[in-house]
Amino acid sequence: MAFVTTAEVCDANQELIRSGELRALQPIFQIYGRRQIFSGPVVTVKVFEDNGLIRQFLEEKGNGRVLVVDGGGSQRCAILGGNPVVQAQNNGWAGIIVNGCIRDVDEINGCDIGVRALASHPIKASKKGLGEQRVPVNIAGTRICDGEWVYADTDGVLVSQTELSV
């Protein structure tokens, strides 16, 4: 879906919006990383103030996927930092969406990857590896399931049950 905006996707897919097959996340995320526009199939992780599972996923080949992290909306620590984002960039992830905080913003902004997060925070998370993977998550008013598709640009973030063509 190169160079098609999320607004154009919405305009061209009104029936999918009405049916709930195409959903827009509430506009609560800050934009980080050099890649402001990204899309790909979703991999979900649910954690709380722990980034062990996040790091495990980003060590894998991304193959253009988007990691969607439900961090419970915590703003008490950062569950994603610069090192894992550099690794994600190098491993071919298209983007990371974090319902929580990140840190090392300058380093992340230098990476060729798309990152959305609630805010930045200097305190790091624990690394116990606690959480769930590949489970449905509820973020920004929207249920997101593993295997769905994300489309993000500067207008917002869309989630689709299937890959879209416009």
CSV table of N, CA and C in Angstrom, one decimal, residues 54-159:
chain,number,residue,atom,x,y,z
A,54,ILE,N,8.9,-8.4,24.7
A,54,ILE,CA,9.1,-7.4,23.6
A,54,ILE,C,10.4,-7.7,22.9
A,55,ARG,N,11.4,-7.7,23.8
A,55,ARG,CA,12.8,-7.9,23.3
A,55,ARG,C,12.9,-9.2,22.6
A,56,GLN,N,12.3,-10.3,23.1
A,56,GLN,CA,12.3,-11.6,22.4
A,56,GLN,C,11.8,-11.5,21.0
A,57,PHE,N,10.6,-10.9,20.8
A,57,PHE,CA,10.0,-10.8,19.5
A,57,PHE,C,10.9,-10.0,18.6
A,58,LEU,N,11.5,-8.9,19.0
A,58,LEU,CA,12.3,-8.0,18.2
A,58,LEU,C,13.6,-8.6,17.8
A,59,GLU,N,14.0,-9.6,18.5
A,59,GLU,CA,15.2,-10.4,18.1
A,59,GLU,C,15.0,-11.3,16.9
A,60,GLU,N,13.7,-11.6,16.6
A,60,GLU,CA,13.3,-12.4,15.5
A,60,GLU,C,13.3,-11.5,14.2
A,61,LYS,N,13.4,-12.2,13.0
A,61,LYS,CA,13.2,-11.5,11.8
A,61,LYS,C,11.8,-11.0,11.7
A,62,GLY,N,11.7,-9.7,11.4
A,62,GLY,CA,10.4,-9.0,11.4
A,62,GLY,C,9.6,-9.3,10.1
A,63,ASN,N,10.3,-9.4,9.0
A,63,ASN,CA,9.6,-9.7,7.7
A,63,ASN,C,8.5,-8.7,7.4
A,64,GLY,N,8.7,-7.4,7.8
A,64,GLY,CA,7.7,-6.4,7.5
A,64,GLY,C,6.5,-6.4,8.5
A,65,ARG,N,6.6,-7.1,9.6
A,65,ARG,CA,5.5,-7.1,10.5
A,65,ARG,C,5.5,-5.9,11.4
A,66,VAL,N,4.4,-5.7,12.1
A,66,VAL,CA,4.2,-4.7,13.1
A,66,VAL,C,4.0,-5.3,14.5
A,67,LEU,N,4.8,-5.0,15.4
A,67,LEU,CA,4.6,-5.5,16.8
A,67,LEU,C,3.6,-4.5,17.5
A,68,VAL,N,2.5,-5.0,18.0
A,68,VAL,CA,1.5,-4.2,18.7
A,68,VAL,C,1.6,-4.7,20.2
A,69,VAL,N,2.0,-3.7,21.1
A,69,VAL,CA,2.3,-4.0,22.5
A,69,VAL,C,1.2,-3.3,23.3
A,70,ASP,N,0.5,-4.1,24.0
A,70,ASP,CA,-0.4,-3.6,25.0
A,70,ASP,C,0.3,-3.6,26.4
A,71,GLY,N,0.8,-2.4,26.7
A,71,GLY,CA,1.5,-2.2,28.0
A,71,GLY,C,0.6,-1.7,29.1
A,72,GLY,N,-0.7,-1.9,28.9
A,72,GLY,CA,-1.6,-1.5,29.9
A,72,GLY,C,-1.8,0.0,30.1
A,73,GLY,N,-1.2,0.8,29.2
A,73,GLY,CA,-1.2,2.2,29.2
A,73,GLY,C,-0.3,2.8,30.4
A,74,SER,N,0.5,2.0,30.9
A,74,SER,CA,1.4,2.5,32.0
A,74,SER,C,2.2,3.6,31.6
A,75,GLN,N,2.3,4.6,32.5
A,75,GLN,CA,3.2,5.8,32.3
A,75,GLN,C,4.2,5.9,33.4
A,76,ARG,N,4.4,4.7,34.1
A,76,ARG,CA,5.4,4.7,35.2
A,76,ARG,C,6.8,4.3,34.8
A,77,CYS,N,6.9,3.8,33.6
A,77,CYS,CA,8.2,3.4,33.1
A,77,CYS,C,8.1,3.1,31.6
A,78,ALA,N,9.3,3.0,31.0
A,78,ALA,CA,9.4,2.8,29.5
A,78,ALA,C,9.5,1.3,29.3
A,79,ILE,N,8.7,0.7,28.4
A,79,ILE,CA,8.8,-0.7,28.1
A,79,ILE,C,9.5,-0.9,26.8
A,80,LEU,N,9.9,0.1,26.1
A,80,LEU,CA,10.7,0.0,24.9
A,80,LEU,C,11.8,1.1,24.9
A,81,GLY,N,13.0,0.7,24.5
A,81,GLY,CA,14.1,1.6,24.5
A,81,GLY,C,14.8,1.5,23.1
A,82,GLY,N,15.9,2.3,23.1
A,82,GLY,CA,16.7,2.4,21.8
A,82,GLY,C,17.3,1.1,21.3
A,83,ASN,N,17.9,0.3,22.2
A,83,ASN,CA,18.5,-0.9,21.7
A,83,ASN,C,17.6,-1.9,21.0
A,84,PRO,N,16.4,-2.2,21.6
A,84,PRO,CA,15.5,-3.1,20.9
A,84,PRO,C,15.0,-2.5,19.6
A,85,VAL,N,14.8,-1.2,19.6
A,85,VAL,CA,14.3,-0.6,18.3
A,85,VAL,C,15.4,-0.7,17.2
A,86,VAL,N,16.6,-0.4,17.6
A,86,VAL,CA,17.7,-0.6,16.6
A,86,VAL,C,17.7,-2.1,16.1
A,87,GLN,N,17.5,-3.0,17.0
A,87,GLN,CA,17.5,-4.4,16.6
A,87,GLN,C,16.3,-4.7,15.7
A,88,ALA,N,15.1,-4.1,16.0
A,88,ALA,CA,13.9,-4.3,15.2
A,88,ALA,C,14.2,-3.7,13.8
A,89,GLN,N,14.8,-2.6,13.7
A,89,GLN,CA,15.1,-2.0,12.4
A,89,GLN,C,16.0,-2.9,11.6
A,90,ASN,N,17.0,-3.4,12.3
A,90,ASN,CA,18.0,-4.3,11.6
A,90,ASN,C,17.4,-5.7,11.2
A,91,ASN,N,16.3,-6.1,11.9
A,91,ASN,CA,15.7,-7.4,11.7
A,91,ASN,C,14.5,-7.3,10.8
A,92,GLY,N,14.2,-6.1,10.2
A,92,GLY,CA,13.2,-5.9,9.2
A,92,GLY,C,11.7,-5.8,9.7
A,93,TRP,N,11.6,-5.3,10.9
A,93,TRP,CA,10.2,-4.9,11.4
A,93,TRP,C,9.8,-3.6,10.8
A,94,ALA,N,8.5,-3.5,10.4
A,94,ALA,CA,8.0,-2.3,9.8
A,94,ALA,C,7.7,-1.2,10.9
A,95,GLY,N,7.2,-1.7,12.0
A,95,GLY,CA,6.8,-0.7,13.0
A,95,GLY,C,6.5,-1.4,14.4
A,96,ILE,N,6.4,-0.5,15.4
A,96,ILE,CA,6.0,-1.0,16.7
A,96,ILE,C,5.0,0.0,17.3
A,97,ILE,N,3.9,-0.5,17.8
A,97,ILE,CA,2.9,0.4,18.4
A,97,ILE,C,2.8,0.0,19.9
A,98,VAL,N,3.0,1.0,20.8
A,98,VAL,CA,3.2,0.7,22.2
A,98,VAL,C,2.1,1.4,23.0
A,99,ASN,N,1.2,0.7,23.6
A,99,ASN,CA,0.3,1.3,24.6
A,99,ASN,C,1.0,1.4,25.9
A,100,GLY,N,1.9,2.4,26.0
A,100,GLY,CA,2.8,2.6,27.1
A,100,GLY,C,3.8,3.6,26.7
A,101,CYS,N,4.9,3.6,27.4
A,101,CYS,CA,6.0,4.6,27.2
A,101,CYS,C,7.2,4.0,26.6
A,102,ILE,N,8.0,4.8,26.0
A,102,ILE,CA,9.3,4.5,25.4
A,102,ILE,C,10.4,5.4,26.0
A,103,ARG,N,11.7,5.1,25.8
A,103,ARG,CA,12.7,6.0,26.2
A,103,ARG,C,13.8,5.9,25.1
A,104,ASP,N,14.9,6.7,25.3
A,104,ASP,CA,15.9,6.8,24.3
A,104,ASP,C,15.3,7.4,23.0
A,105,VAL,N,14.6,8.4,23.1
A,105,VAL,CA,13.8,9.0,22.0
A,105,VAL,C,14.7,9.5,20.8
A,106,ASP,N,15.8,10.1,21.2
A,106,ASP,CA,16.7,10.6,20.1
A,106,ASP,C,17.3,9.4,19.3
A,107,GLU,N,17.6,8.3,20.0
A,107,GLU,CA,18.1,7.1,19.3
A,107,GLU,C,17.0,6.5,18.4
A,108,ILE,N,15.8,6.4,19.0
A,108,ILE,CA,14.7,5.8,18.2
A,108,ILE,C,14.3,6.7,17.0
A,109,ASN,N,14.4,8.0,17.2
A,109,ASN,CA,14.1,8.9,16.1
A,109,ASN,C,15.1,8.8,14.9
A,110,GLY,N,16.3,8.3,15.2
A,110,GLY,CA,17.3,8.1,14.2
A,110,GLY,C,17.1,6.7,13.4
A,111,CYS,N,16.2,5.9,13.9
A,111,CYS,CA,16.0,4.6,13.3
A,111,CYS,C,15.0,4.6,12.1
A,112,ASP,N,15.2,3.8,11.1
A,112,ASP,CA,14.3,3.7,10.0
A,112,ASP,C,13.3,2.7,10.3
A,113,ILE,N,12.4,3.0,11.2
A,113,ILE,CA,11.3,2.2,11.6
A,113,ILE,C,10.2,3.1,12.2
A,114,GLY,N,8.9,2.7,12.1
A,114,GLY,CA,7.8,3.5,12.6
A,114,GLY,C,7.6,3.1,14.1
A,115,VAL,N,7.4,4.0,15.0
A,115,VAL,CA,7.1,3.7,16.4
A,115,VAL,C,6.0,4.7,16.8
A,116,ARG,N,5.0,4.1,17.4
A,116,ARG,CA,3.9,4.9,18.1
A,116,ARG,C,3.9,4.5,19.5
A,117,ALA,N,3.8,5.5,20.4
A,117,ALA,CA,3.8,5.3,21.9
A,117,ALA,C,3.0,6.4,22.5
A,118,LEU,N,2.6,6.2,23.8
A,118,LEU,CA,1.9,7.3,24.5
A,118,LEU,C,2.7,8.4,24.8
A,119,ALA,N,4.0,8.2,25.3
A,119,ALA,CA,4.9,9.2,25.7
A,119,ALA,C,6.3,8.6,25.9
A,120,SER,N,7.2,9.5,26.4
A,120,SER,CA,8.5,9.0,26.8
A,120,SER,C,8.7,9.1,28.3
A,121,HIS,N,9.5,8.2,28.8
A,121,HIS,CA,9.8,8.1,30.3
A,121,HIS,C,11.2,7.6,30.5
A,122,PRO,N,11.9,8.2,31.4
A,122,PRO,CA,13.3,7.8,31.6
A,122,PRO,C,13.6,6.5,32.3
A,123,ILE,N,12.6,6.1,33.1
A,123,ILE,CA,12.8,4.8,33.9
A,123,ILE,C,12.6,3.6,33.1
A,124,LYS,N,13.5,2.6,33.2
A,124,LYS,CA,13.3,1.4,32.4
A,124,LYS,C,12.4,0.4,33.1
A,125,ALA,N,11.9,-0.5,32.3
A,125,ALA,CA,11.0,-1.6,32.8
A,125,ALA,C,11.8,-2.8,33.3
A,126,SER,N,11.2,-3.7,33.9
A,126,SER,CA,11.8,-4.9,34.3
A,126,SER,C,12.0,-5.8,33.1
A,127,LYS,N,12.8,-6.9,33.3
A,127,LYS,CA,13.1,-7.8,32.1
A,127,LYS,C,12.8,-9.2,32.6
A,128,LYS,N,11.7,-9.5,33.2
A,128,LYS,CA,11.4,-10.8,33.7
A,128,LYS,C,10.8,-11.7,32.6
A,129,GLY,N,10.3,-11.1,31.6
A,129,GLY,CA,9.7,-11.9,30.5
A,129,GLY,C,8.3,-12.3,30.8
A,130,LEU,N,7.6,-11.5,31.7
A,130,LEU,CA,6.2,-11.8,32.0
A,130,LEU,C,5.3,-11.2,31.0
A,131,GLY,N,4.2,-11.9,30.7
A,131,GLY,CA,3.2,-11.4,29.8
A,131,GLY,C,2.6,-12.5,28.9
A,132,GLU,N,1.8,-12.1,27.9
A,132,GLU,CA,1.2,-13.0,27.0
A,132,GLU,C,1.5,-12.6,25.6
A,133,GLN,N,1.6,-13.6,24.7
A,133,GLN,CA,1.9,-13.3,23.3
A,133,GLN,C,0.9,-13.9,22.4
A,134,ARG,N,0.7,-13.1,21.3
A,134,ARG,CA,-0.3,-13.5,20.2
A,134,ARG,C,-1.7,-13.7,20.8
A,135,VAL,N,-2.1,-12.8,21.6
A,135,VAL,CA,-3.4,-12.8,22.2
A,135,VAL,C,-4.1,-11.5,21.7
A,136,PRO,N,-5.5,-11.4,21.7
A,136,PRO,CA,-6.1,-10.2,21.4
A,136,PRO,C,-5.8,-9.1,22.4
A,137,VAL,N,-5.6,-7.9,22.0
A,137,VAL,CA,-5.4,-6.8,22.9
A,137,VAL,C,-6.3,-5.7,22.6
A,138,ASN,N,-6.6,-4.9,23.6
A,138,ASN,CA,-7.5,-3.7,23.5
A,138,ASN,C,-6.7,-2.5,23.7
A,139,ILE,N,-6.5,-1.7,22.6
A,139,ILE,CA,-5.7,-0.5,22.6
A,139,ILE,C,-6.4,0.6,22.0
A,140,ALA,N,-6.4,1.8,22.6
A,140,ALA,CA,-7.0,3.0,22.0
A,140,ALA,C,-8.4,2.8,21.5
A,141,GLY,N,-9.2,2.1,22.3
A,141,GLY,CA,-10.6,1.9,21.9
A,141,GLY,C,-10.8,0.8,20.9
A,142,THR,N,-9.8,0.0,20.6
A,142,THR,CA,-10.0,-1.0,19.5
A,142,THR,C,-9.4,-2.3,19.9
A,143,ARG,N,-10.1,-3.4,19.6
A,143,ARG,CA,-9.5,-4.7,19.8
A,143,ARG,C,-8.7,-5.1,18.6
A,144,ILE,N,-7.5,-5.5,18.9
A,144,ILE,CA,-6.5,-5.9,17.8
A,144,ILE,C,-6.1,-7.3,18.0
A,145,CYS,N,-6.2,-8.1,16.9
A,145,CYS,CA,-5.8,-9.5,17.0
A,145,CYS,C,-4.6,-9.8,16.2
A,146,ASP,N,-3.8,-10.8,16.7
A,146,ASP,CA,-2.7,-11.3,16.0
A,146,ASP,C,-3.1,-11.7,14.6
A,147,GLY,N,-2.3,-11.3,13.6
A,147,GLY,CA,-2.6,-11.6,12.2
A,147,GLY,C,-3.4,-10.6,11.4
A,148,GLU,N,-4.0,-9.6,12.1
A,148,GLU,CA,-4.6,-8.5,11.4
A,148,GLU,C,-3.6,-7.6,10.8
A,149,TRP,N,-4.0,-6.5,10.2
A,149,TRP,CA,-3.1,-5.6,9.5
A,149,TRP,C,-3.2,-4.2,10.1
A,150,VAL,N,-2.0,-3.6,10.2
A,150,VAL,CA,-2.0,-2.2,10.6
A,150,VAL,C,-1.5,-1.3,9.5
A,151,TYR,N,-2.1,-0.1,9.4
A,151,TYR,CA,-1.7,0.9,8.4
A,151,TYR,C,-1.6,2.2,9.2
A,152,ALA,N,-0.4,2.8,9.2
A,152,ALA,CA,-0.1,4.0,10.0
A,152,ALA,C,0.5,5.1,9.2
A,153,ASP,N,0.1,6.3,9.4
A,153,ASP,CA,0.7,7.5,8.9
A,153,ASP,C,0.5,8.6,9.8
A,154,THR,N,0.8,9.8,9.4
A,154,THR,CA,0.7,11.0,10.3
A,154,THR,C,-0.7,11.4,10.6
A,155,ASP,N,-1.7,10.8,9.9
A,155,ASP,CA,-3.1,11.1,10.2
A,155,ASP,C,-3.6,10.1,11.3
A,156,GLY,N,-3.0,8.9,11.4
A,156,GLY,CA,-3.5,8.0,12.4
A,156,GLY,C,-3.1,6.6,12.1
A,157,VAL,N,-3.8,5.7,12.8
A,157,VAL,CA,-3.5,4.2,12.8
A,157,VAL,C,-4.8,3.5,12.5
A,158,LEU,N,-4.8,2.7,11.4
A,158,LEU,CA,-5.9,1.8,11.1
A,158,LEU,C,-5.6,0.4,11.4
A,159,VAL,N,-6.6,-0.4,11.7
A,159,VAL,CA,-6.5,-1.9,11.9
A,159,VAL,C,-7.5,-2.5,11.0
